[in-house]
mmCIF file of C-alpha atoms in Angstrom:
data_model
loop_
_atom_site.group_PDB
_atom_site.id
_atom_site.type_symbol
_atom_site.label_atom_id
_atom_site.label_comp_id
_atom_site.label_asym_id
_atom_site.label_seq_id
_atom_site.Cartn_x
_atom_site.Cartn_y
_atom_site.Cartn_z
ATOM 1 C CA MET F 490 -143.992 -280.305 -51.228
ATOM 2 C CA LYS F 491 -140.233 -280.410 -50.596
ATOM 3 C CA ARG F 492 -139.005 -283.762 -49.318
ATOM 4 C CA LEU F 493 -136.592 -284.232 -46.408
ATOM 5 C CA LEU F 494 -135.203 -287.398 -44.824
ATOM 6 C CA TRP F 495 -134.788 -287.127 -41.062
ATOM 7 C CA ILE F 496 -132.349 -289.659 -39.548
ATOM 8 C CA THR F 497 -132.356 -290.315 -35.814
ATOM 9 C CA GLU F 498 -131.574 -292.967 -33.227
ATOM 10 C CA HIS F 499 -134.476 -294.709 -31.579
ATOM 11 C CA TYR F 500 -134.284 -297.471 -29.020
ATOM 12 C CA PRO F 501 -136.546 -300.267 -27.721
ATOM 13 C CA PRO F 502 -138.903 -300.646 -25.955
ATOM 14 C CA THR F 503 -140.601 -297.678 -27.620
ATOM 15 C CA ILE F 504 -140.314 -298.770 -31.268
ATOM 16 C CA GLY F 505 -143.352 -297.489 -33.111
ATOM 17 C CA GLY F 506 -143.366 -294.027 -31.509
ATOM 18 C CA MET F 507 -140.803 -291.255 -31.611
ATOM 19 C CA ALA F 508 -138.978 -289.651 -28.719
ATOM 20 C CA ASN F 509 -140.785 -286.580 -27.502
ATOM 21 C CA ALA F 510 -138.563 -283.897 -29.057
ATOM 22 C CA CYS F 511 -138.245 -285.679 -32.397
ATOM 23 C CA ASP F 512 -141.966 -286.371 -32.544
ATOM 24 C CA ARG F 513 -142.905 -282.797 -31.679
ATOM 25 C CA ILE F 514 -140.572 -281.102 -34.155
ATOM 26 C CA VAL F 515 -141.371 -283.417 -37.065
ATOM 27 C CA TYR F 516 -145.120 -283.171 -36.419
ATOM 28 C CA HIS F 517 -145.103 -279.376 -36.706
ATOM 29 C CA LEU F 518 -142.570 -279.230 -39.552
ATOM 30 C CA ARG F 519 -144.808 -281.415 -41.684
ATOM 31 C CA ASP F 520 -146.936 -278.301 -42.173
ATOM 32 C CA PHE F 521 -144.024 -277.039 -44.334
ATOM 33 C CA PHE F 522 -142.304 -280.165 -45.737
ATOM 34 C CA HIS F 523 -142.833 -283.811 -46.545
ATOM 35 C CA ILE F 524 -140.623 -285.510 -43.940
ATOM 36 C CA ASP F 525 -139.727 -289.189 -43.842
ATOM 37 C CA VAL F 526 -138.135 -290.310 -40.574
ATOM 38 C CA LEU F 527 -135.567 -293.098 -40.483
ATOM 39 C CA HIS F 528 -134.954 -294.556 -37.012
ATOM 40 C CA LEU F 529 -131.733 -296.477 -36.366
ATOM 41 C CA CYS F 530 -132.415 -298.851 -33.469
ATOM 42 C CA ARG F 531 -130.115 -300.958 -31.345
ATOM 43 C CA ALA F 532 -129.896 -304.593 -32.306
ATOM 44 C CA THR F 533 -132.571 -307.063 -31.275
ATOM 45 C CA GLN F 534 -131.235 -309.687 -33.668
ATOM 46 C CA SER F 535 -127.918 -310.818 -35.160
ATOM 47 C CA LYS F 536 -128.538 -309.432 -38.650
ATOM 48 C CA PRO F 537 -129.786 -306.002 -39.689
ATOM 49 C CA PRO F 538 -132.607 -305.934 -42.226
ATOM 50 C CA TYR F 539 -131.687 -304.947 -45.769
ATOM 51 C CA ARG F 540 -134.875 -302.919 -45.813
ATOM 52 C CA PRO F 541 -136.803 -301.333 -42.930
ATOM 53 C CA ALA F 542 -138.132 -303.732 -40.306
ATOM 54 C CA HIS F 543 -141.115 -301.437 -39.751
ATOM 55 C CA VAL F 544 -142.751 -298.950 -42.087
ATOM 56 C CA MET F 545 -145.481 -296.677 -40.760
ATOM 57 C CA GLU F 546 -147.428 -294.320 -42.947
ATOM 58 C CA GLU F 547 -148.058 -290.999 -41.218
ATOM 59 C CA ALA F 548 -149.621 -287.726 -42.271
ATOM 60 C CA GLY F 549 -146.964 -285.753 -44.093
ATOM 61 C CA GLY F 550 -144.419 -288.551 -44.395
ATOM 62 C CA ASN F 551 -143.451 -292.098 -43.491
ATOM 63 C CA CYS F 552 -141.543 -293.590 -40.580
ATOM 64 C CA TYR F 553 -138.927 -296.290 -41.270
ATOM 65 C CA VAL F 554 -137.241 -298.378 -38.569
ATOM 66 C CA PHE F 555 -133.925 -300.180 -39.071
ATOM 67 C CA HIS F 556 -132.467 -302.533 -36.475
ATOM 68 C CA ALA F 557 -128.722 -302.171 -36.054
ATOM 69 C CA HIS F 558 -126.225 -305.022 -36.238
ATOM 70 C CA ARG F 559 -123.395 -305.102 -33.695
ATOM 71 C CA ASP F 560 -121.144 -304.230 -36.663
ATOM 72 C CA ILE F 561 -122.114 -300.595 -37.312
ATOM 73 C CA ALA F 562 -120.364 -300.584 -40.699
ATOM 74 C CA HIS F 563 -122.511 -303.482 -41.919
ATOM 75 C CA THR F 564 -125.652 -301.754 -40.667
ATOM 76 C CA LEU F 565 -124.897 -298.433 -42.340
ATOM 77 C CA ASN F 566 -123.940 -300.074 -45.627
ATOM 78 C CA CYS F 567 -127.326 -301.800 -45.628
ATOM 79 C CA VAL F 568 -129.092 -298.543 -44.762
ATOM 80 C CA TYR F 569 -127.265 -296.728 -47.565
ATOM 81 C CA LEU F 570 -128.230 -299.446 -50.061
ATOM 82 C CA TRP F 571 -131.891 -298.908 -49.163
ATOM 83 C CA LEU F 572 -131.548 -295.119 -49.025
ATOM 84 C CA SER F 573 -129.926 -294.779 -52.436
ATOM 85 C CA LYS F 574 -132.776 -296.768 -54.036
ATOM 86 C CA GLN F 575 -135.357 -294.727 -52.116
ATOM 87 C CA HIS F 576 -133.738 -291.501 -53.312
ATOM 88 C CA GLN F 577 -133.764 -292.690 -56.927
ATOM 89 C CA LYS F 578 -137.507 -293.430 -56.750
ATOM 90 C CA GLN F 579 -138.558 -290.250 -54.938
ATOM 91 C CA PRO F 580 -135.646 -287.821 -54.529
ATOM 92 C CA TYR F 581 -134.997 -286.037 -51.267
ATOM 93 C CA GLU F 582 -133.780 -282.440 -51.254
ATOM 94 C CA ALA F 583 -131.837 -282.609 -47.996
ATOM 95 C CA LEU F 584 -131.009 -284.880 -45.063
ATOM 96 C CA VAL F 585 -131.382 -284.063 -41.371
ATOM 97 C CA ALA F 586 -129.261 -285.630 -38.607
ATOM 98 C CA PHE F 587 -131.046 -285.576 -35.274
ATOM 99 C CA GLY F 588 -129.501 -286.839 -32.076
ATOM 100 C CA GLY F 589 -127.234 -289.729 -31.242
ATOM 101 C CA TYR F 590 -123.899 -291.100 -32.394
ATOM 102 C CA ALA F 591 -125.014 -292.991 -35.522
ATOM 103 C CA PRO F 592 -126.738 -290.062 -37.310
ATOM 104 C CA VAL F 593 -123.843 -287.680 -36.541
ATOM 105 C CA PHE F 594 -121.437 -290.301 -37.869
ATOM 106 C CA ALA F 595 -123.396 -291.519 -40.894
ATOM 107 C CA VAL F 596 -125.333 -288.573 -42.315
ATOM 108 C CA PRO F 597 -122.300 -286.605 -43.635
ATOM 109 C CA THR F 598 -121.279 -289.648 -45.694
ATOM 110 C CA PHE F 599 -124.833 -290.390 -46.858
ATOM 111 C CA ALA F 600 -125.261 -286.761 -47.918
ATOM 112 C CA ALA F 601 -121.956 -286.621 -49.809
ATOM 113 C CA LEU F 602 -122.677 -289.865 -51.687
ATOM 114 C CA LEU F 603 -126.149 -288.672 -52.654
ATOM 115 C CA GLY F 604 -125.011 -285.142 -53.537
ATOM 116 C CA LEU F 605 -127.337 -283.570 -50.953
ATOM 117 C CA PRO F 606 -126.910 -280.941 -48.241
ATOM 118 C CA TYR F 607 -127.613 -281.892 -44.660
ATOM 119 C CA VAL F 608 -128.668 -280.036 -41.537
ATOM 120 C CA LEU F 609 -127.221 -281.120 -38.198
ATOM 121 C CA LEU F 610 -129.545 -280.770 -35.204
ATOM 122 C CA LEU F 611 -127.331 -280.986 -32.129
ATOM 123 C CA ARG F 612 -128.975 -281.951 -28.875
ATOM 124 C CA GLY F 613 -127.131 -281.094 -25.685
ATOM 125 C CA ASN F 614 -125.604 -284.488 -25.002
ATOM 126 C CA ASP F 615 -124.473 -285.014 -28.614
ATOM 127 C CA PHE F 616 -122.199 -282.009 -28.290
ATOM 128 C CA ASP F 617 -121.176 -282.134 -24.623
ATOM 129 C CA ALA F 618 -120.310 -285.837 -24.586
ATOM 130 C CA GLY F 619 -118.863 -285.971 -28.105
ATOM 131 C CA LEU F 620 -116.556 -283.014 -27.617
ATOM 132 C CA PHE F 621 -114.549 -284.702 -24.864
ATOM 133 C CA GLN F 622 -114.628 -288.312 -26.008
ATOM 134 C CA PRO F 623 -111.413 -288.948 -27.970
ATOM 135 C CA LYS F 624 -113.049 -291.411 -30.377
ATOM 136 C CA ARG F 625 -115.967 -289.102 -31.152
ATOM 137 C CA ARG F 626 -114.511 -285.603 -31.123
ATOM 138 C CA ASP F 627 -113.161 -285.610 -34.676
ATOM 139 C CA LEU F 628 -116.385 -287.160 -36.000
ATOM 140 C CA LEU F 629 -118.430 -284.485 -34.260
ATOM 141 C CA LEU F 630 -116.312 -281.597 -35.539
ATOM 142 C CA THR F 631 -116.276 -283.036 -39.070
ATOM 143 C CA ALA F 632 -120.073 -283.357 -39.028
ATOM 144 C CA ILE F 633 -120.379 -279.745 -37.854
ATOM 145 C CA GLU F 634 -117.903 -278.438 -40.423
ATOM 146 C CA GLN F 635 -119.507 -280.179 -43.399
ATOM 147 C CA ALA F 636 -123.138 -279.392 -42.512
ATOM 148 C CA ALA F 637 -125.057 -276.867 -44.564
ATOM 149 C CA ALA F 638 -126.466 -275.619 -41.256
ATOM 150 C CA VAL F 639 -126.020 -276.510 -37.591
ATOM 151 C CA CYS F 640 -128.858 -276.034 -35.102
ATOM 152 C CA CYS F 641 -128.141 -275.874 -31.363
ATOM 153 C CA VAL F 642 -130.696 -276.042 -28.558
ATOM 154 C CA SER F 643 -128.742 -273.635 -26.352
ATOM 155 C CA SER F 644 -126.840 -270.436 -27.108
ATOM 156 C CA ASP F 645 -123.666 -271.641 -25.379
ATOM 157 C CA LYS F 646 -123.321 -274.393 -27.997
ATOM 158 C CA VAL F 647 -123.386 -271.751 -30.733
ATOM 159 C CA GLN F 648 -120.622 -269.826 -28.955
ATOM 160 C CA LYS F 649 -118.503 -272.966 -28.471
ATOM 161 C CA ILE F 650 -118.830 -274.002 -32.121
ATOM 162 C CA ARG F 651 -117.810 -270.519 -33.255
ATOM 163 C CA ALA F 652 -114.784 -270.698 -30.945
ATOM 164 C CA LEU F 653 -113.778 -274.154 -32.226
ATOM 165 C CA LEU F 654 -114.587 -273.490 -35.886
ATOM 166 C CA PRO F 655 -114.438 -269.701 -36.327
ATOM 167 C CA HIS F 656 -114.931 -269.867 -40.094
ATOM 168 C CA LYS F 657 -118.055 -272.043 -39.892
ATOM 169 C CA PRO F 658 -121.117 -270.100 -41.078
ATOM 170 C CA ALA F 659 -124.754 -271.018 -40.557
ATOM 171 C CA VAL F 660 -124.739 -271.976 -36.865
ATOM 172 C CA TYR F 661 -128.115 -271.238 -35.298
ATOM 173 C CA TYR F 662 -129.696 -271.084 -31.855
ATOM 174 C CA THR F 663 -132.868 -273.202 -32.051
ATOM 175 C CA PRO F 664 -134.232 -273.722 -28.527
ATOM 176 C CA ASN F 665 -136.728 -276.418 -27.694
ATOM 177 C CA GLY F 666 -140.422 -275.657 -27.679
ATOM 178 C CA ILE F 667 -143.495 -277.228 -26.131
ATOM 179 C CA ASP F 668 -147.022 -277.735 -27.419
ATOM 180 C CA THR F 669 -149.108 -275.877 -24.844
ATOM 181 C CA ALA F 670 -152.342 -277.075 -26.466
ATOM 182 C CA GLU F 671 -151.351 -280.648 -25.591
ATOM 183 C CA TRP F 672 -149.397 -280.077 -22.358
ATOM 184 C CA LYS F 673 -151.875 -278.493 -19.935
ATOM 185 C CA ALA F 674 -153.554 -279.301 -16.653
ATOM 186 C CA TYR F 675 -157.191 -280.116 -15.986
ATOM 187 C CA GLU F 676 -159.230 -280.062 -12.795
ATOM 188 C CA HIS F 677 -158.547 -283.718 -12.014
ATOM 189 C CA ASP F 678 -154.782 -283.071 -12.300
ATOM 190 C CA TYR F 679 -155.013 -280.396 -9.603
ATOM 191 C CA ARG F 680 -157.032 -282.767 -7.387
ATOM 192 C CA LEU F 681 -154.411 -285.504 -7.768
ATOM 193 C CA ALA F 682 -151.658 -283.007 -6.966
ATOM 194 C CA ALA F 683 -153.428 -281.809 -3.825
ATOM 195 C CA ASP F 684 -154.021 -285.403 -2.695
ATOM 196 C CA TRP F 685 -150.345 -286.256 -3.211
ATOM 197 C CA ARG F 686 -149.201 -283.241 -1.181
ATOM 198 C CA LYS F 687 -151.607 -284.113 1.629
ATOM 199 C CA MET F 688 -150.207 -287.646 1.821
ATOM 200 C CA HIS F 689 -146.492 -286.909 1.429
ATOM 201 C CA SER F 690 -145.291 -283.336 1.942
ATOM 202 C CA GLU F 691 -146.294 -282.779 5.611
ATOM 203 C CA GLY F 692 -146.311 -279.048 4.956
ATOM 204 C CA ARG F 693 -142.763 -278.957 3.590
ATOM 205 C CA THR F 694 -141.720 -277.200 0.383
ATOM 206 C CA VAL F 695 -141.816 -279.744 -2.447
ATOM 207 C CA VAL F 696 -138.866 -279.616 -4.852
ATOM 208 C CA GLY F 697 -139.064 -281.821 -7.952
ATOM 209 C CA LEU F 698 -136.188 -283.397 -9.858
ATOM 210 C CA PHE F 699 -137.510 -285.259 -12.900
ATOM 211 C CA GLY F 700 -135.833 -287.153 -15.731
ATOM 212 C CA GLN F 701 -132.260 -288.426 -15.850
ATOM 213 C CA LEU F 702 -131.244 -288.679 -12.184
ATOM 214 C CA LYS F 703 -127.571 -289.060 -13.037
ATOM 215 C CA GLU F 704 -124.264 -287.490 -12.114
ATOM 216 C CA LYS F 705 -124.087 -285.042 -15.037
ATOM 217 C CA LYS F 706 -127.521 -283.757 -14.055
ATOM 218 C CA GLY F 707 -126.127 -282.730 -10.678
ATOM 219 C CA LEU F 708 -128.330 -284.864 -8.421
ATOM 220 C CA ASP F 709 -125.380 -285.958 -6.253
ATOM 221 C CA PHE F 710 -124.275 -282.348 -5.844
ATOM 222 C CA PHE F 711 -127.792 -281.150 -5.033
ATOM 223 C CA VAL F 712 -128.456 -283.894 -2.462
ATOM 224 C CA ASP F 713 -125.059 -283.456 -0.794
ATOM 225 C CA SER F 714 -125.587 -279.704 -0.559
ATOM 226 C CA LEU F 715 -129.086 -280.059 0.869
ATOM 227 C CA GLN F 716 -128.022 -282.701 3.406
ATOM 228 C CA GLN F 717 -125.292 -280.444 4.755
ATOM 229 C CA SER F 718 -127.479 -277.348 4.888
ATOM 230 C CA ALA F 719 -129.781 -275.860 7.500
ATOM 231 C CA TYR F 720 -132.740 -276.429 5.179
ATOM 232 C CA SER F 721 -132.736 -280.218 4.944
ATOM 233 C CA ASP F 722 -135.819 -280.587 7.149
ATOM 234 C CA GLU F 723 -137.769 -277.923 5.255
ATOM 235 C CA VAL F 724 -137.772 -279.709 1.886
ATOM 236 C CA HIS F 725 -139.510 -282.792 0.506
ATOM 237 C CA LEU F 726 -137.814 -284.022 -2.666
ATOM 238 C CA LEU F 727 -139.963 -285.578 -5.369
ATOM 239 C CA LEU F 728 -137.646 -287.664 -7.563
ATOM 240 C CA ILE F 729 -139.023 -289.197 -10.761
ATOM 241 C CA GLY F 730 -136.745 -291.322 -12.928
ATOM 242 C CA ASP F 731 -134.156 -294.070 -12.600
ATOM 243 C CA LEU F 732 -132.220 -293.741 -9.367
ATOM 244 C CA GLU F 733 -128.843 -295.395 -8.933
ATOM 245 C CA GLU F 734 -128.488 -297.666 -5.910
ATOM 246 C CA GLU F 735 -125.653 -295.614 -4.430
ATOM 247 C CA MET F 736 -127.846 -292.507 -4.437
ATOM 248 C CA ARG F 737 -130.700 -294.441 -2.840
ATOM 249 C CA ARG F 738 -128.390 -295.437 0.022
ATOM 250 C CA ARG F 739 -127.225 -291.876 0.485
ATOM 251 C CA LEU F 740 -130.762 -290.559 0.627
ATOM 252 C CA THR F 741 -131.662 -292.939 3.419
ATOM 253 C CA GLY F 742 -128.317 -292.828 5.274
ATOM 254 C CA ALA F 743 -126.739 -290.136 7.433
ATOM 255 C CA GLY F 744 -128.393 -286.743 7.002
ATOM 256 C CA GLN F 745 -131.565 -288.457 5.806
ATOM 257 C CA LEU F 746 -133.801 -286.293 3.635
ATOM 258 C CA HIS F 747 -137.546 -286.327 3.207
ATOM 259 C CA TYR F 748 -138.171 -287.666 -0.269
ATOM 260 C CA THR F 749 -140.402 -289.715 -2.531
ATOM 261 C CA HIS F 750 -138.953 -291.655 -5.449
ATOM 262 C CA ILE F 751 -141.047 -292.870 -8.391
ATOM 263 C CA PRO F 752 -139.013 -294.875 -10.947
ATOM 264 C CA PHE F 753 -141.065 -294.200 -14.077
ATOM 265 C CA VAL F 754 -144.154 -292.227 -15.076
ATOM 266 C CA GLU F 755 -145.619 -291.893 -18.576
ATOM 267 C CA ARG F 756 -145.093 -288.361 -19.811
ATOM 268 C CA MET F 757 -148.729 -287.200 -19.792
ATOM 269 C CA GLN F 758 -149.197 -288.695 -16.329
ATOM 270 C CA LEU F 759 -146.420 -286.453 -14.998
ATOM 271 C CA ILE F 760 -148.674 -283.399 -14.965
ATOM 272 C CA PRO F 761 -150.115 -283.897 -11.433
ATOM 273 C CA TYR F 762 -146.593 -284.423 -10.093
ATOM 274 C CA TYR F 763 -145.426 -281.148 -11.603
ATOM 275 C CA LEU F 764 -148.431 -279.443 -10.013
ATOM 276 C CA ALA F 765 -147.550 -280.998 -6.645
ATOM 277 C CA CYS F 766 -144.176 -279.203 -6.696
ATOM 278 C CA ASP F 767 -143.474 -275.709 -5.422
ATOM 279 C CA TRP F 768 -140.185 -275.603 -7.318
ATOM 280 C CA MET F 769 -138.437 -277.664 -9.951
ATOM 281 C CA ALA F 770 -134.692 -278.129 -9.527
ATOM 282 C CA ILE F 771 -132.336 -278.564 -12.499
ATOM 283 C CA PRO F 772 -128.797 -278.607 -11.045
ATOM 284 C CA SER F 773 -126.979 -279.819 -14.189
ATOM 285 C CA PHE F 774 -123.223 -279.350 -14.604
ATOM 286 C CA TYR F 775 -123.832 -279.038 -18.362
ATOM 287 C CA ASP F 776 -126.909 -279.566 -20.484
ATOM 288 C CA GLY F 777 -128.863 -278.700 -23.617
ATOM 289 C CA MET F 778 -132.314 -277.258 -23.038
ATOM 290 C CA PRO F 779 -134.124 -279.622 -20.640
ATOM 291 C CA ASN F 780 -137.714 -280.398 -21.588
ATOM 292 C CA VAL F 781 -138.456 -280.481 -17.853
ATOM 293 C CA LEU F 782 -137.801 -276.732 -17.702
ATOM 294 C CA LEU F 783 -140.398 -275.959 -20.368
ATOM 295 C CA GLU F 784 -142.899 -278.528 -19.087
ATOM 296 C CA ALA F 785 -142.731 -276.928 -15.642
ATOM 297 C CA ALA F 786 -143.109 -273.423 -17.085
ATOM 298 C CA ALA F 787 -146.141 -274.481 -19.125
ATOM 299 C CA LEU F 788 -147.756 -275.491 -15.821
ATOM 300 C CA GLN F 789 -146.627 -272.252 -14.126
ATOM 301 C CA ARG F 790 -144.064 -273.939 -11.911
ATOM 302 C CA PRO F 791 -140.828 -271.929 -11.504
ATOM 303 C CA ALA F 792 -137.403 -273.563 -11.475
ATOM 304 C CA ILE F 793 -134.148 -273.355 -9.573
ATOM 305 C CA GLY F 794 -131.445 -274.103 -12.133
ATOM 306 C CA SER F 795 -127.719 -273.985 -12.682
ATOM 307 C CA GLN F 796 -126.513 -271.139 -14.868
ATOM 308 C CA VAL F 797 -125.594 -273.268 -17.878
ATOM 309 C CA ALA F 798 -126.805 -273.861 -21.436
ATOM 310 C CA GLY F 799 -130.546 -273.659 -22.119
ATOM 311 C CA ILE F 800 -131.370 -273.274 -18.439
ATOM 312 C CA ALA F 801 -129.649 -269.881 -18.458
ATOM 313 C CA ASP F 802 -131.282 -269.063 -21.810
ATOM 314 C CA PHE F 803 -134.745 -269.461 -20.306
ATOM 315 C CA ILE F 804 -134.538 -268.451 -16.637
ATOM 316 C CA GLU F 805 -134.349 -264.742 -15.866
ATOM 317 C CA HIS F 806 -132.950 -264.730 -12.352
ATOM 318 C CA GLY F 807 -135.413 -263.381 -9.805
ATOM 319 C CA ARG F 808 -138.188 -262.940 -12.383
ATOM 320 C CA ASN F 809 -139.297 -266.390 -13.571
ATOM 321 C CA GLY F 810 -136.979 -268.551 -11.471
ATOM 322 C CA PHE F 811 -133.570 -268.582 -9.838
ATOM 323 C CA LEU F 812 -130.107 -269.335 -11.193
ATOM 324 C CA PHE F 813 -127.060 -270.472 -9.253
ATOM 325 C CA GLU F 814 -123.478 -271.035 -10.324
ATOM 326 C CA ALA F 815 -123.068 -274.642 -11.481
ATOM 327 C CA ALA F 816 -121.312 -276.911 -8.971
ATOM 328 C CA ASN F 817 -121.056 -274.041 -6.461
ATOM 329 C CA ARG F 818 -122.562 -275.179 -3.149
ATOM 330 C CA HIS F 819 -122.590 -271.722 -1.585
ATOM 331 C CA SER F 820 -124.409 -270.284 -4.604
ATOM 332 C CA LEU F 821 -126.969 -273.109 -4.591
ATOM 333 C CA LEU F 822 -127.710 -272.784 -0.857
ATOM 334 C CA GLU F 823 -128.044 -269.017 -1.151
ATOM 335 C CA VAL F 824 -130.628 -269.433 -3.897
ATOM 336 C CA LEU F 825 -132.371 -272.265 -2.053
ATOM 337 C CA GLN F 826 -132.727 -270.105 1.050
ATOM 338 C CA THR F 827 -134.254 -267.291 -1.027
ATOM 339 C CA ALA F 828 -136.679 -269.709 -2.695
ATOM 340 C CA LEU F 829 -137.752 -271.320 0.588
ATOM 341 C CA GLU F 830 -138.386 -267.942 2.201
ATOM 342 C CA LEU F 831 -140.279 -266.528 -0.776
ATOM 343 C CA PRO F 832 -143.964 -265.887 0.008
ATOM 344 C CA ALA F 833 -146.393 -268.119 -1.890
ATOM 345 C CA ASN F 834 -147.867 -265.211 -3.870
ATOM 346 C CA GLU F 835 -144.406 -264.182 -5.133
ATOM 347 C CA ARG F 836 -143.561 -267.766 -6.053
ATOM 348 C CA GLU F 837 -146.833 -268.024 -7.977
ATOM 349 C CA ALA F 838 -146.030 -264.747 -9.760
ATOM 350 C CA MET F 839 -142.712 -266.285 -10.838
ATOM 351 C CA GLY F 840 -144.595 -269.290 -12.208
ATOM 352 C CA LYS F 841 -146.867 -267.009 -14.212
ATOM 353 C CA ALA F 842 -143.849 -265.111 -15.541
ATOM 354 C CA ALA F 843 -142.277 -268.412 -16.623
ATOM 355 C CA PHE F 844 -145.450 -269.290 -18.528
ATOM 356 C CA LYS F 845 -145.580 -265.853 -20.157
ATOM 357 C CA GLY F 846 -141.942 -266.142 -21.257
ATOM 358 C CA LEU F 847 -142.608 -269.573 -22.692
ATOM 359 C CA GLN F 848 -145.587 -268.334 -24.703
ATOM 360 C CA ALA F 849 -143.481 -265.490 -26.104
ATOM 361 C CA ALA F 850 -140.674 -267.597 -27.585
ATOM 362 C CA PHE F 851 -140.647 -271.276 -26.605
ATOM 363 C CA THR F 852 -143.775 -272.908 -28.020
ATOM 364 C CA ALA F 853 -143.694 -275.760 -30.525
ATOM 365 C CA ARG F 854 -144.842 -273.309 -33.213
ATOM 366 C CA HIS F 855 -141.898 -271.004 -32.510
ATOM 367 C CA GLU F 856 -139.588 -274.013 -32.650
ATOM 368 C CA ALA F 857 -140.965 -275.302 -35.952
ATOM 369 C CA GLY F 858 -140.898 -271.830 -37.490
ATOM 370 C CA ARG F 859 -137.190 -271.463 -36.686
ATOM 371 C CA TYR F 860 -136.338 -274.832 -38.226
ATOM 372 C CA ALA F 861 -138.525 -274.222 -41.279
ATOM 373 C CA GLY F 862 -136.734 -270.944 -42.000
ATOM 374 C CA ILE F 863 -133.326 -272.626 -41.738
ATOM 375 C CA PHE F 864 -134.326 -275.550 -43.975
ATOM 376 C CA GLU F 865 -135.749 -273.146 -46.576
ATOM 377 C CA GLU F 866 -132.496 -271.188 -46.540
ATOM 378 C CA VAL F 867 -130.450 -274.372 -47.033
ATOM 379 C CA LEU F 868 -132.641 -275.462 -49.942
ATOM 380 C CA PHE F 869 -132.505 -271.993 -51.475
ATOM 381 C CA ARG F 870 -128.690 -272.049 -51.369
ATOM 382 C CA LYS F 871 -128.666 -275.551 -52.867
ATOM 383 C CA ASN F 872 -130.990 -274.564 -55.724
ATOM 384 C CA ALA F 873 -129.060 -271.333 -56.345
ATOM 385 C CA ALA F 874 -125.784 -273.283 -56.574
ATOM 386 C CA GLN F 875 -127.333 -275.781 -58.991
ATOM 387 C CA GLY F 876 -128.744 -272.925 -61.080
ATOM 388 C CA ALA F 877 -125.330 -271.331 -61.249
#
């Protein structure tokens, strides 16, 4: 089986498991390839190990964990020393850079030194943040230009790369997927959801905002708009994730909203909270393809989202959710009014349409199949070039 090395960033306290997207994609791709995963972790000690601090044997490949030193150059030299020996013992056919600054920075050099192609898997934040950070922009564009293939989770990233690097071939739209066999609700989840609504919603429409409750995700904009609208008393916000103190004060200050905030919930325990919501809100100014969008759709919960990136790729306005113009208060309030006035049976039909759309193109199997085809094409080109 063809061997790939997948390099990603991975932070404490979750050493030993992979982030959800990385874990999901690698798990399904191991049906096609042997994949070793190398995690680069933030420092917990003054020296990086000269070999992996943790090695976990998994079906279809191994997982290696390196702790980073505060001197990134020292860390990556040590990683390369280990990697070059590993490659000599059991050669890899390609490298994969997945998420974060260190892989985008290091993998092009690793690949060139080893004489291997690499595939760059750009998550939303890698591109959006890197493009406008002076110290990272050139690194990002170099990594894109030198990659054998670039995979983007939203179609707007493909368009932007083609505008910035018009001669760059092999740029692909590879949206996120979700494993619907794993992510599904059971009877007890519905009971918990009903109990939560009985205790908290007081008959109001429940709108959920889950995940990164930060400025780029549009929470400030959404809250400000709702507070200044005629609908503020009709909505109960369910906020799950870290909430900045300034936002907490605003929620409880003038124009107080009805809300519940839960700082952290394990992913699989989120299901009853999704079910407790009438709508999910994703008011991002820019984004990739939020997992929240697909998780909600898998549970037949429609979303109100800004018309950007993967949100616009998934939501068909008026059919499986609603879109509004990003950062446009009038557009948001117009959509919010429509959603609040929508009869329950029509809202439920939207949720079912979201689930149907997900099953058609956004499952984990669809996702893995797209990546597998791209990796096979890269390896075919590599072998053809070597044969020539």
